[in-house]
Amino acid sequence: MAMLAEKKYGIHDGPVMDTESGSPVGEKNAGYYDDTGAVSGESFAYGDSTAAKIQRFAGRFNIEQRGIERVPESERTDSNLYKIGTMVGQAVSSRRLHMDLDADRYRGQWLAANMVVSSFAIGALAVPIFYLGFVDALLTIFFINILGIFPVCFFSTFGSRFGLRQMVLSRYFYGYYGVKLIAFFNVLACVGWSSVNVIVGAQILNAINSDVPGWAGIIIIAAATFFVTLFGYKVVHAYEFWSWIPCFIVFLIVLGEFVHSGQFSNIPMGVGESEAGAVLSFAASVFGFATGWTSYAADYTVYQPTHSSKTKVFLWTFAGLIFPLCFTEMLGLAVVTASVNNPTVAEGYSTNIGVLLAYVLAPLGRFGQFCLVILALSIIGNNCPNIYSVTFSLQVMSRWTAVVPRFIWTFIGTLVYCAIAIPGYSHFASVLEDFMLLIGYWLAIYEGIALTEHFFFKRGFTGYDISIYRDASRLPPGIAAIVAFCFGIMGAVMGMAQVWFIGPIGRLIGDGYGGDIGFPLAFAFSAISYGAMRTLEKRYFKR
C-alpha cells in the first residue's frame, strides 16, 4: 500500500535530500519532511464524483485545483527565496507539475496588496479623525507597522515547513473543531474588507466620472478580481508582479503634484492626555491594517521547499510589507495635512478619499483622471489575497465544504461581497467600515493564542506532528483556545475606543474620546488565559 501511494500520489515517508548539500535533511529537522497526508496535484481529477469531474474540467483551463490539502515536497518547486518577501508561491496544475516556470512572473504580491489606495486612506485618518500632528503620526505609522507585520512574517515561515494553509495550521492551536470559529471570523474579515475596499474603488471611479454609478464600479472591480483569483496562483502572481508598478508610479505623481502645490503643513505635535489617546487610537487603526494578513500568511509559502531558511522567509516577507505600507500611509498623512488650511481639501476628504485624490491630481487634467483609474483598479491587488484565501477558511468549516472546489468558493465569495457592497455604497458604507474595525480585534486574540501554543507548549517547530493535521482525536481539544478566545474578547471590549463603543479602560485614556488599547489587551488576556487553561487541558486530555 505504501509503495502504491508513493507511485500514484507522490507520497513517501523516507528522508528528503537537501538540494544544496545532497544529504538527508530529515536528520537535522525531524518531522518537517514527512509527506504524510500530502496530496499530489494529479489526484484531484481522479474518480467519477461530481467534484472530480468539475476538477477535470477546471484542469483543462489550467485553473488551480488545490485547496486545503497538504502540498507534497515534490511539488514545492519555488526555491527562489528572494521572492518570498513578495508573497509568492507556485501553484501549478497537474499538467505542468514538473515544468520549470519562469520565476520572474511571480514577484510583487505583497507589494501589490499594499501599494493601494486603502493603505493611503489609513494614513489620511491621522489628521481629520485623530487630530494628530505630522511628526507624531509619522512615527506612529513607522513603528506600529513594524509591530503589526511581525506575526505575518513569522507565520509565513510555517507554510514552507509544513506545506499547509494558515487555517489548517490553526488546528494545532485551536483544535479540529475550534478552528471553525477562527475560520468564521476570517470569512467575515475577507468578505467584509473586500466590500469596504471595492466601495472605495467605486467611489474613485465615480469621482472621475459621475455617470459611472457606484454599482457599476463595484461590479467592474469585483469581476476583474474574480478573474484573477479564479485561475489561482499562476494568474494572481502574474498580475501582481506588474500591478504594483503603475500604482507606485501614480503615487509618486501624487507626491510630486502635492509638493509642487506647496500645501503641505507641518502640523505641530499635541501634548497631554488627548495626544496620548489620539496616538493610541490611530496606532490601533494602523496595527489592524498591517496585521490583517496574519490569518493568510502561510497560504503564500506552501510551495516553498521545506529546507527554505526561516530567517530568509521572515526577512523577505518583512521587506515586502514594510515598504508599501509605510510609503502609502505616510503619503496619505502628508496630503491630508493640507486640510488644515484649505477648506476644499477638508471638504474633499469628508466626501471620500477619491475626491481628495482627484483634487491633488486635478492640475494634470485627463492624465490625472487616468491616474485615478489606476488607483481605483489597485483595489484588485488589495482584494486578491482576501478572495483567494477566503476559500480555505470555508473549506475547513466542514467535510462537505472541503469537497467543494476552491474556484467555486471564489465565485460564491465574490457574489456575497458584491451583494454587501452594492447597497452599502449608498446606504451604510461608513457603518460597514465601523463594523469591520470593531471585529478586527480578533486578530490579536488569534495571535495571542497561536504564539503561546507555539513557544510554550509546542516549544518550536519540532513540537508539531504533521501526520495528525486531519485527525480530530489527536489534535488539541480546543477547549482552552475557545475559553481564551472569550477572555480575549473581554480584553478587547474593555480597551477599545470605537465609534460604537468606548470600553471602561479605553475611556480612562485621553480626553473625551478615549484611547484604543483593545489590541494589546485582547492579546494579553487571550495569551495569559490560554497558558493557564492549556496547561490543565494537556494534563487532562494528554494532547
Coordinates of C-alpha atoms in Angstrom, one line a residue:
M1 CA 0.0 0.0 0.0
A2 CA 2.8 2.4 0.9
M3 CA 4.5 1.7 -2.5
L4 CA 1.3 2.2 -4.3
A5 CA 0.7 5.6 -2.6
E6 CA 4.2 6.6 -3.4
K7 CA 3.8 5.7 -7.0
K8 CA 0.3 7.1 -7.5
Y9 CA 0.3 10.2 -5.4
G10 CA 4.0 11.0 -4.8
I11 CA 3.7 10.4 -1.1
H12 CA 6.7 9.0 0.7
D13 CA 7.9 8.6 4.3
G14 CA 11.6 8.4 3.6
P15 CA 14.2 11.2 4.0
V16 CA 14.1 14.1 1.6
M17 CA 17.5 15.1 0.2
D18 CA 18.7 18.7 0.6
T19 CA 19.2 20.1 -2.9
E20 CA 22.2 22.1 -1.8
S21 CA 24.2 19.7 0.3
G22 CA 22.9 16.4 -1.1
S23 CA 22.4 14.9 2.4
P24 CA 19.2 13.8 4.0
V25 CA 17.5 16.9 5.6
G26 CA 15.3 14.8 7.9
E27 CA 18.2 14.2 10.2
K28 CA 18.5 17.9 11.0
N29 CA 14.8 18.8 11.2
A30 CA 12.9 15.6 12.1
G31 CA 9.3 15.7 11.3
Y32 CA 9.4 18.5 8.7
Y33 CA 10.0 16.4 5.6
D34 CA 7.4 13.6 6.1
D35 CA 4.9 13.7 3.3
T36 CA 2.2 12.0 5.4
G37 CA -1.2 13.4 4.4
A38 CA 0.2 15.3 1.4
V39 CA -2.0 15.1 -1.8
S40 CA -0.5 15.1 -5.2
G41 CA -1.8 17.6 -7.7
E42 CA -2.7 14.8 -10.1
S43 CA -5.1 13.1 -7.7
F44 CA -7.7 15.9 -7.8
A45 CA -9.1 14.7 -11.1
Y46 CA -9.3 11.0 -10.1
G47 CA -12.7 9.4 -9.7
D48 CA -16.3 9.7 -11.0
S49 CA -17.7 12.0 -8.4
T50 CA -19.2 15.4 -9.4
A51 CA -16.3 17.2 -7.7
A52 CA -13.7 15.1 -9.7
K53 CA -15.5 15.9 -12.9
I54 CA -15.5 19.6 -12.1
Q55 CA -11.8 19.4 -11.2
R56 CA -11.0 17.7 -14.5
F57 CA -12.9 20.4 -16.4
A58 CA -11.0 23.1 -14.5
G59 CA -7.7 21.4 -15.2
R60 CA -8.3 21.9 -18.9
F61 CA -8.0 25.6 -18.4
N62 CA -5.1 25.4 -16.0
I63 CA -7.2 26.5 -13.1
E64 CA -5.6 25.8 -9.7
Q65 CA -7.3 22.7 -8.3
R66 CA -5.6 22.5 -4.8
G67 CA -7.5 23.7 -1.8
I68 CA -6.6 22.9 1.9
E69 CA -4.8 19.7 1.0
R70 CA -1.2 19.5 2.1
V71 CA 1.4 20.1 -0.6
P72 CA 3.9 17.3 -1.1
E73 CA 7.6 18.0 -1.1
S74 CA 7.9 17.0 -4.8
E75 CA 5.6 19.9 -5.7
R76 CA 7.4 22.6 -3.6
T77 CA 9.5 23.8 -6.5
D78 CA 9.6 27.6 -5.9
S79 CA 13.1 27.7 -4.4
N80 CA 13.9 31.4 -5.0
L81 CA 13.9 32.9 -1.6
Y82 CA 14.1 36.5 -2.7
K83 CA 10.5 36.1 -4.0
I84 CA 9.1 35.2 -0.6
G85 CA 9.0 38.9 0.5
T86 CA 6.6 39.5 -2.3
M87 CA 4.3 36.7 -1.1
V88 CA 4.9 34.3 -3.9
G89 CA 4.3 30.7 -4.3
Q90 CA 3.9 28.4 -7.2
A91 CA 0.6 26.6 -7.6
V92 CA 0.6 24.5 -10.7
S93 CA -1.9 22.4 -12.4
S94 CA -1.3 18.6 -12.8
R95 CA -0.4 19.1 -16.5
R96 CA 2.5 21.4 -15.6
L97 CA 3.5 19.8 -12.4
H98 CA 7.1 19.0 -13.4
M99 CA 7.7 22.0 -15.6
D100 CA 10.1 24.8 -14.7
L101 CA 8.1 28.0 -14.5
D102 CA 9.6 31.4 -15.2
A103 CA 10.3 32.8 -11.7
D104 CA 10.1 36.4 -12.6
R105 CA 6.4 36.2 -13.3
Y106 CA 5.7 35.6 -9.7
R107 CA 7.1 38.7 -7.9
G108 CA 5.2 41.5 -6.4
Q109 CA 2.2 40.3 -4.5
W110 CA 2.9 41.8 -1.1
L111 CA 3.8 45.0 -2.8
A112 CA 0.7 44.9 -5.0
A113 CA -1.6 44.0 -2.0
N114 CA -0.4 47.1 0.0
M115 CA 0.6 49.6 -2.7
V116 CA -3.1 50.6 -2.8
V117 CA -5.4 53.4 -2.1
S118 CA -6.7 51.6 1.0
S119 CA -3.3 52.0 2.6
F120 CA -3.2 55.7 1.6
A121 CA -6.6 56.1 3.3
I122 CA -5.2 54.7 6.6
G123 CA -2.5 57.3 6.8
A124 CA -5.1 60.0 5.9
L125 CA -7.0 59.2 9.1
A126 CA -4.3 60.8 11.3
V127 CA -5.3 64.5 10.9
P128 CA -9.1 64.8 10.3
I129 CA -10.1 61.9 12.6
F130 CA -7.5 61.7 15.3
Y131 CA -6.2 65.4 15.2
L132 CA -2.5 64.3 15.3
G133 CA 0.5 66.4 14.2
F134 CA 2.7 65.4 11.3
V135 CA 5.7 64.0 13.2
D136 CA 3.9 62.0 15.8
A137 CA 1.6 60.5 13.2
L138 CA 4.7 59.7 11.0
L139 CA 6.5 57.9 13.9
T140 CA 3.3 56.0 14.8
I141 CA 3.0 54.7 11.2
F142 CA 6.6 53.6 11.1
F143 CA 6.8 51.8 14.4
I144 CA 3.3 50.3 14.6
N145 CA 3.6 48.9 11.1
I146 CA 6.8 47.1 12.2
L147 CA 5.0 45.7 15.2
G148 CA 1.9 44.7 13.1
I149 CA 3.7 42.8 10.4
F150 CA 5.9 40.7 12.7
P151 CA 3.2 38.0 13.1
V152 CA 2.7 37.9 9.4
C153 CA 6.4 37.4 8.8
F154 CA 6.6 34.7 11.5
F155 CA 3.6 32.6 10.3
S156 CA 4.9 32.9 6.7
T157 CA 7.7 30.5 7.8
F158 CA 5.1 27.9 8.6
G159 CA 4.0 27.4 5.0
S160 CA 7.3 26.2 3.8
R161 CA 7.9 24.0 6.8
F162 CA 4.6 22.1 6.7
G163 CA 3.0 22.7 3.3
L164 CA -0.3 23.6 5.0
R165 CA -2.5 26.7 4.6
Q166 CA -2.8 29.0 7.6
M167 CA -6.3 27.9 8.6
V168 CA -5.3 24.2 8.5
L169 CA -2.2 25.0 10.6
S170 CA -4.5 26.7 13.1
R171 CA -5.9 23.3 14.0
Y172 CA -2.7 22.8 16.0
F173 CA -3.7 25.9 18.1
Y174 CA -7.5 25.7 18.2
G175 CA -8.2 22.0 17.6
Y176 CA -10.1 20.4 14.7
Y177 CA -13.4 21.8 15.8
G178 CA -12.3 25.0 17.5
V179 CA -10.7 26.3 14.3
K180 CA -14.1 26.6 12.7
L181 CA -14.7 29.6 14.9
I182 CA -11.5 31.2 13.7
A183 CA -12.4 30.4 10.1
F184 CA -15.8 32.1 10.6
F185 CA -14.1 35.3 11.8
N186 CA -11.7 35.1 8.9
V187 CA -14.5 34.7 6.4
L188 CA -16.1 37.8 7.9
A189 CA -12.8 39.7 7.6
C190 CA -12.2 38.6 4.0
V191 CA -15.7 39.3 2.7
G192 CA -16.2 42.5 4.8
W193 CA -12.9 44.1 3.9
S194 CA -13.4 43.2 0.3
S195 CA -16.7 45.0 0.4
V196 CA -15.2 48.1 2.1
N197 CA -12.3 48.1 -0.4
V198 CA -14.4 47.8 -3.5
I199 CA -16.6 50.6 -2.3
V200 CA -13.5 52.8 -2.1
G201 CA -12.6 51.9 -5.6
A202 CA -16.1 52.6 -6.9
Q203 CA -16.0 56.0 -5.2
I204 CA -12.9 56.9 -7.0
L205 CA -14.4 55.9 -10.4
N206 CA -17.4 57.9 -9.6
A207 CA -15.2 60.9 -8.7
I208 CA -13.7 60.7 -12.1
N209 CA -17.0 60.4 -13.9
S210 CA -20.3 60.9 -12.1
D211 CA -22.0 59.0 -14.9
V212 CA -20.4 55.8 -13.5
P213 CA -22.8 54.7 -10.8
G214 CA -21.4 53.0 -7.6
W215 CA -22.8 49.6 -8.5
A216 CA -21.1 49.6 -11.9
G217 CA -17.7 50.5 -10.4
I218 CA -18.2 47.7 -7.8
I219 CA -19.0 45.1 -10.5
I220 CA -16.1 46.2 -12.7
I221 CA -13.5 45.8 -9.8
A222 CA -15.1 42.6 -8.4
A223 CA -15.2 41.0 -11.8
A224 CA -11.6 41.7 -12.5
T225 CA -10.6 40.4 -9.1
F226 CA -12.6 37.2 -9.6
F227 CA -11.0 36.6 -13.0
V228 CA -7.5 36.9 -11.4
T229 CA -8.3 34.7 -8.4
L230 CA -10.3 32.1 -10.4
F231 CA -7.2 30.7 -12.0
G232 CA -5.3 30.6 -8.7
Y233 CA -1.6 31.4 -8.0
K234 CA -0.3 31.4 -11.6
V235 CA -2.5 34.3 -12.7
V236 CA -2.6 36.0 -9.3
H237 CA 1.2 36.3 -9.3
A238 CA 1.5 37.1 -13.0
Y239 CA -1.0 40.0 -12.4
E240 CA 0.5 41.3 -9.2
F241 CA 4.1 41.1 -10.5
W242 CA 3.1 44.1 -12.6
S243 CA 0.2 45.8 -10.9
W244 CA 2.2 47.4 -8.1
I245 CA 4.4 49.2 -10.5
P246 CA 1.9 51.6 -12.1
C247 CA 0.4 52.1 -8.7
F248 CA 3.8 53.1 -7.3
I249 CA 4.3 55.5 -10.2
V250 CA 0.9 57.1 -9.7
F251 CA 1.6 57.6 -6.0
L252 CA 4.9 59.2 -6.9
I253 CA 3.0 61.5 -9.2
V254 CA 0.6 62.3 -6.4
L255 CA 3.6 63.1 -4.2
G256 CA 5.2 65.3 -6.9
E257 CA 2.0 67.2 -7.5
F258 CA 1.3 67.7 -3.8
V259 CA 4.9 69.0 -3.2
H260 CA 4.5 71.3 -6.2
S261 CA 1.3 72.7 -4.8
G262 CA 3.0 73.9 -1.7
Q263 CA 0.1 73.0 0.5
F264 CA 1.9 70.7 2.9
S265 CA 1.5 71.8 6.6
N266 CA 3.8 70.6 9.3
I267 CA 1.2 70.3 11.9
P268 CA 2.7 70.5 15.4
M269 CA 2.6 67.6 17.8
G270 CA 0.0 67.7 20.5
V271 CA 0.6 67.2 24.2
G272 CA -1.2 65.8 27.3
E273 CA -3.9 63.2 27.7
S274 CA -5.7 64.0 24.4
E275 CA -2.5 63.4 22.5
A276 CA -1.9 60.1 24.2
G277 CA -5.4 58.9 23.5
A278 CA -5.3 60.0 19.8
V279 CA -1.9 58.3 19.2
L280 CA -3.2 55.0 20.7
S281 CA -6.4 55.1 18.7
F282 CA -4.5 55.9 15.4
A283 CA -2.0 53.2 16.3
A284 CA -4.9 50.7 16.6
S285 CA -6.0 51.5 13.0
V286 CA -2.5 51.2 11.6
F287 CA -1.8 47.9 13.5
G288 CA -5.1 46.4 12.5
F289 CA -4.5 47.0 8.8
A290 CA -0.9 45.7 9.0
T291 CA -1.5 42.6 11.0
G292 CA -4.6 41.7 9.0
W293 CA -2.6 39.5 6.7
T294 CA -1.7 37.1 9.6
S295 CA -4.6 34.8 9.0
Y296 CA -3.4 34.3 5.4
A297 CA 0.4 34.2 6.0
A298 CA 1.2 30.6 5.4
D299 CA -1.1 30.3 2.4
Y300 CA 1.6 32.0 0.3
T301 CA 4.6 30.0 1.2
V302 CA 3.3 26.4 0.9
Y303 CA 5.1 25.9 -2.4
Q304 CA 8.5 26.8 -1.0
P305 CA 10.8 23.8 -0.4
T306 CA 10.8 22.5 3.2
H307 CA 14.5 23.3 3.6
S308 CA 13.9 27.1 3.0
S309 CA 15.7 29.2 5.6
K310 CA 13.2 30.5 8.1
T311 CA 15.2 33.7 8.6
K312 CA 15.2 34.5 4.9
V313 CA 11.5 33.8 4.6
F314 CA 10.9 36.1 7.6
L315 CA 13.1 38.9 6.3
W316 CA 11.8 38.8 2.7
T317 CA 8.3 39.0 3.9
F318 CA 9.2 41.9 6.2
A319 CA 10.8 43.8 3.3
G320 CA 7.8 43.2 1.0
L321 CA 5.4 44.5 3.6
I322 CA 7.1 47.4 5.3
F323 CA 7.9 49.5 2.2
P324 CA 4.4 49.8 0.6
L325 CA 2.7 50.2 4.0
C326 CA 4.9 53.0 5.2
F327 CA 5.2 54.7 1.8
T328 CA 1.5 54.9 1.1
E329 CA 0.3 55.7 4.6
M330 CA 2.9 58.4 5.1
L331 CA 1.9 59.9 1.7
G332 CA -1.8 59.9 2.8
L333 CA -0.7 61.6 6.0
A334 CA 1.3 64.3 4.2
V335 CA -1.5 65.0 1.7
V336 CA -4.2 65.3 4.3
T337 CA -2.2 67.9 6.3
A338 CA -3.4 70.4 3.6
S339 CA -6.9 70.1 5.0
V340 CA -5.9 72.3 8.0
N341 CA -5.5 75.4 5.8
N342 CA -7.5 74.5 2.7
P343 CA -11.3 74.1 3.2
T344 CA -11.5 72.5 -0.3
V345 CA -9.2 69.6 0.8
A346 CA -11.1 69.2 4.0
E347 CA -14.4 69.0 2.2
G348 CA -13.0 66.6 -0.3
Y349 CA -11.8 64.2 2.4
S350 CA -15.1 64.4 4.2
T351 CA -16.8 63.2 1.0
N352 CA -14.5 60.3 0.3
I353 CA -10.8 59.5 -0.4
G354 CA -11.4 59.6 -4.1
V355 CA -12.4 63.2 -4.1
L356 CA -9.2 64.1 -2.1
L357 CA -7.0 62.3 -4.7
A358 CA -8.9 63.9 -7.5
Y359 CA -8.2 67.3 -6.1
V360 CA -4.4 66.6 -5.9
L361 CA -4.3 65.3 -9.5
A362 CA -6.7 67.9 -10.9
P363 CA -4.0 70.1 -12.5
L364 CA -3.0 67.2 -14.7
G365 CA -6.3 67.2 -16.5
R366 CA -7.2 63.9 -18.3
F367 CA -3.9 62.4 -17.4
G368 CA -4.8 63.0 -13.8
Q369 CA -8.1 61.1 -14.4
F370 CA -6.1 58.3 -15.9
C371 CA -4.0 58.1 -12.8
L372 CA -7.2 57.9 -10.7
V373 CA -8.4 55.0 -12.7
I374 CA -5.1 53.2 -12.0
L375 CA -5.6 53.8 -8.2
A376 CA -9.2 52.6 -8.4
L377 CA -8.0 49.4 -10.0
S378 CA -5.3 48.9 -7.4
I379 CA -8.2 47.6 -5.3
I380 CA -7.9 44.4 -7.4
G381 CA -4.5 43.7 -6.0
N382 CA -5.7 44.5 -2.5
N383 CA -8.7 42.1 -2.7
C384 CA -6.9 39.2 -4.4
P385 CA -5.5 37.8 -1.2
N386 CA -8.9 38.2 0.5
I387 CA -10.9 36.3 -2.1
Y388 CA -8.2 33.7 -2.7
S389 CA -7.7 32.9 1.0
V390 CA -11.4 33.0 2.0
T391 CA -11.8 29.7 0.2
F392 CA -9.5 27.9 2.6
S393 CA -11.5 29.2 5.6
L394 CA -14.7 28.0 4.0
Q395 CA -13.1 24.6 3.3
V396 CA -12.1 23.9 6.9
M397 CA -15.7 24.6 8.1
S398 CA -16.9 21.0 7.4
R399 CA -16.3 17.9 5.4
W400 CA -18.8 18.9 2.7
T401 CA -17.4 22.4 2.3
A402 CA -13.9 20.8 1.9
V403 CA -15.2 18.9 -1.1
V404 CA -16.4 22.0 -3.0
P405 CA -13.5 23.1 -5.3
R406 CA -11.6 26.2 -4.4
F407 CA -12.6 28.1 -7.5
I408 CA -16.3 27.6 -6.8
W409 CA -15.9 29.1 -3.3
T410 CA -14.1 32.0 -5.0
F411 CA -17.1 32.7 -7.2
I412 CA -19.5 32.5 -4.2
G413 CA -17.3 34.8 -2.1
T414 CA -17.3 37.3 -4.9
L415 CA -21.1 37.3 -5.2
V416 CA -21.5 37.7 -1.4
Y417 CA -19.2 40.7 -1.1
C418 CA -20.8 42.4 -4.1
A419 CA -24.2 41.8 -2.6
I420 CA -23.0 43.6 0.5
A421 CA -21.1 46.4 -1.3
I422 CA -23.7 47.5 -3.8
P423 CA -26.4 48.5 -1.2
G424 CA -23.6 49.6 1.2
Y425 CA -22.2 52.1 -1.3
S426 CA -25.2 54.4 -0.9
H427 CA -26.7 53.4 2.5
F428 CA -24.2 52.0 5.0
A429 CA -20.6 52.3 3.8
S430 CA -19.4 54.0 7.0
V431 CA -21.4 51.6 9.2
L432 CA -19.8 48.7 7.4
E433 CA -16.3 50.1 7.9
D434 CA -17.0 50.8 11.6
F435 CA -18.2 47.2 12.0
M436 CA -15.1 45.8 10.3
L437 CA -12.9 47.9 12.6
L438 CA -14.9 46.6 15.6
I439 CA -14.4 42.9 14.8
G440 CA -10.7 43.4 13.8
Y441 CA -9.6 42.7 17.4
W442 CA -10.0 39.0 16.8
L443 CA -6.6 39.0 15.1
A444 CA -4.8 40.0 18.3
I445 CA -6.7 37.1 20.1
Y446 CA -5.6 34.7 17.3
E447 CA -2.0 35.8 17.6
G448 CA -2.0 35.6 21.4
I449 CA -3.2 32.0 21.5
A450 CA -1.2 30.8 18.5
L451 CA 2.1 32.3 19.7
T452 CA 1.6 31.0 23.2
E453 CA 0.9 27.5 21.9
H454 CA 3.9 27.6 19.6
F455 CA 6.5 28.9 22.1
F456 CA 5.4 27.5 25.4
F457 CA 3.6 24.2 24.5
K458 CA 5.0 23.1 21.1
R459 CA 8.3 24.6 22.0
G460 CA 9.1 25.4 18.4
F461 CA 8.7 23.7 15.1
T462 CA 9.8 20.3 16.4
G463 CA 6.7 20.1 18.5
Y464 CA 4.3 19.6 15.6
D465 CA 3.3 16.1 14.5
I466 CA 2.4 16.8 10.9
S467 CA 0.7 13.5 10.4
I468 CA -2.3 14.4 12.6
Y469 CA -3.5 17.5 10.9
R470 CA -6.7 15.8 9.8
D471 CA -7.2 13.7 13.0
A472 CA -9.6 15.4 15.4
S473 CA -8.8 12.8 18.1
R474 CA -5.1 13.6 18.3
L475 CA -5.2 17.4 17.7
P476 CA -5.7 19.7 20.8
P477 CA -9.3 19.5 22.0
G478 CA -9.7 23.3 21.5
I479 CA -11.5 23.9 24.8
A480 CA -8.7 26.0 26.2
A481 CA -8.4 28.0 23.0
I482 CA -12.2 28.8 22.9
V483 CA -12.2 29.9 26.5
A484 CA -9.1 32.0 26.0
F485 CA -10.8 33.5 22.9
C486 CA -13.7 34.6 25.1
F487 CA -11.2 36.2 27.5
G488 CA -9.6 37.9 24.6
I489 CA -12.9 39.4 23.5
M490 CA -13.4 40.7 27.1
G491 CA -10.0 42.4 26.9
A492 CA -10.8 43.9 23.5
V493 CA -14.1 45.3 24.8
M494 CA -12.5 46.8 27.9
G495 CA -9.8 48.5 25.9
M496 CA -11.4 49.6 22.7
A497 CA -12.3 53.1 21.7
Q498 CA -14.5 52.9 18.6
V499 CA -17.4 54.9 17.1
W500 CA -19.9 52.5 18.5
F501 CA -18.4 51.8 21.9
I502 CA -15.6 53.0 24.2
G503 CA -14.5 50.4 26.8
P504 CA -14.1 51.2 30.5
I505 CA -10.3 51.1 30.3
G506 CA -10.1 52.8 27.0
R507 CA -12.2 55.6 28.4
L508 CA -9.7 56.3 31.1
I509 CA -7.1 57.3 28.5
G510 CA -7.2 60.5 26.6
D511 CA -9.7 63.3 26.7
G512 CA -13.4 62.6 25.9
Y513 CA -12.9 60.1 23.0
G514 CA -10.7 57.7 25.0
G515 CA -7.6 55.8 23.7
D516 CA -7.8 52.5 22.0
I517 CA -5.7 49.8 23.7
G518 CA -8.1 47.0 22.6
F519 CA -5.4 45.1 20.6
P520 CA -2.8 44.8 23.4
L521 CA -5.4 43.9 26.0
A522 CA -7.0 41.3 23.7
F523 CA -3.6 39.8 23.1
A524 CA -2.7 39.8 26.8
F525 CA -6.0 38.4 28.1
S526 CA -6.0 35.6 25.5
A527 CA -2.4 34.7 25.9
I528 CA -2.4 34.6 29.7
S529 CA -5.7 32.8 30.0
Y530 CA -4.7 30.3 27.3
G531 CA -1.5 29.5 29.1
A532 CA -3.4 28.6 32.2
M533 CA -6.2 26.7 30.5
R534 CA -4.0 24.8 28.1
T535 CA -1.9 23.5 31.0
L536 CA -5.0 22.0 32.5
E537 CA -6.2 20.8 29.2
K538 CA -3.0 18.9 28.4
R539 CA -2.9 17.4 31.8
Y540 CA -6.4 16.0 31.4
F541 CA -6.6 15.1 27.7
K542 CA -2.9 14.2 27.2
R543 CA -2.8 16.1 23.9

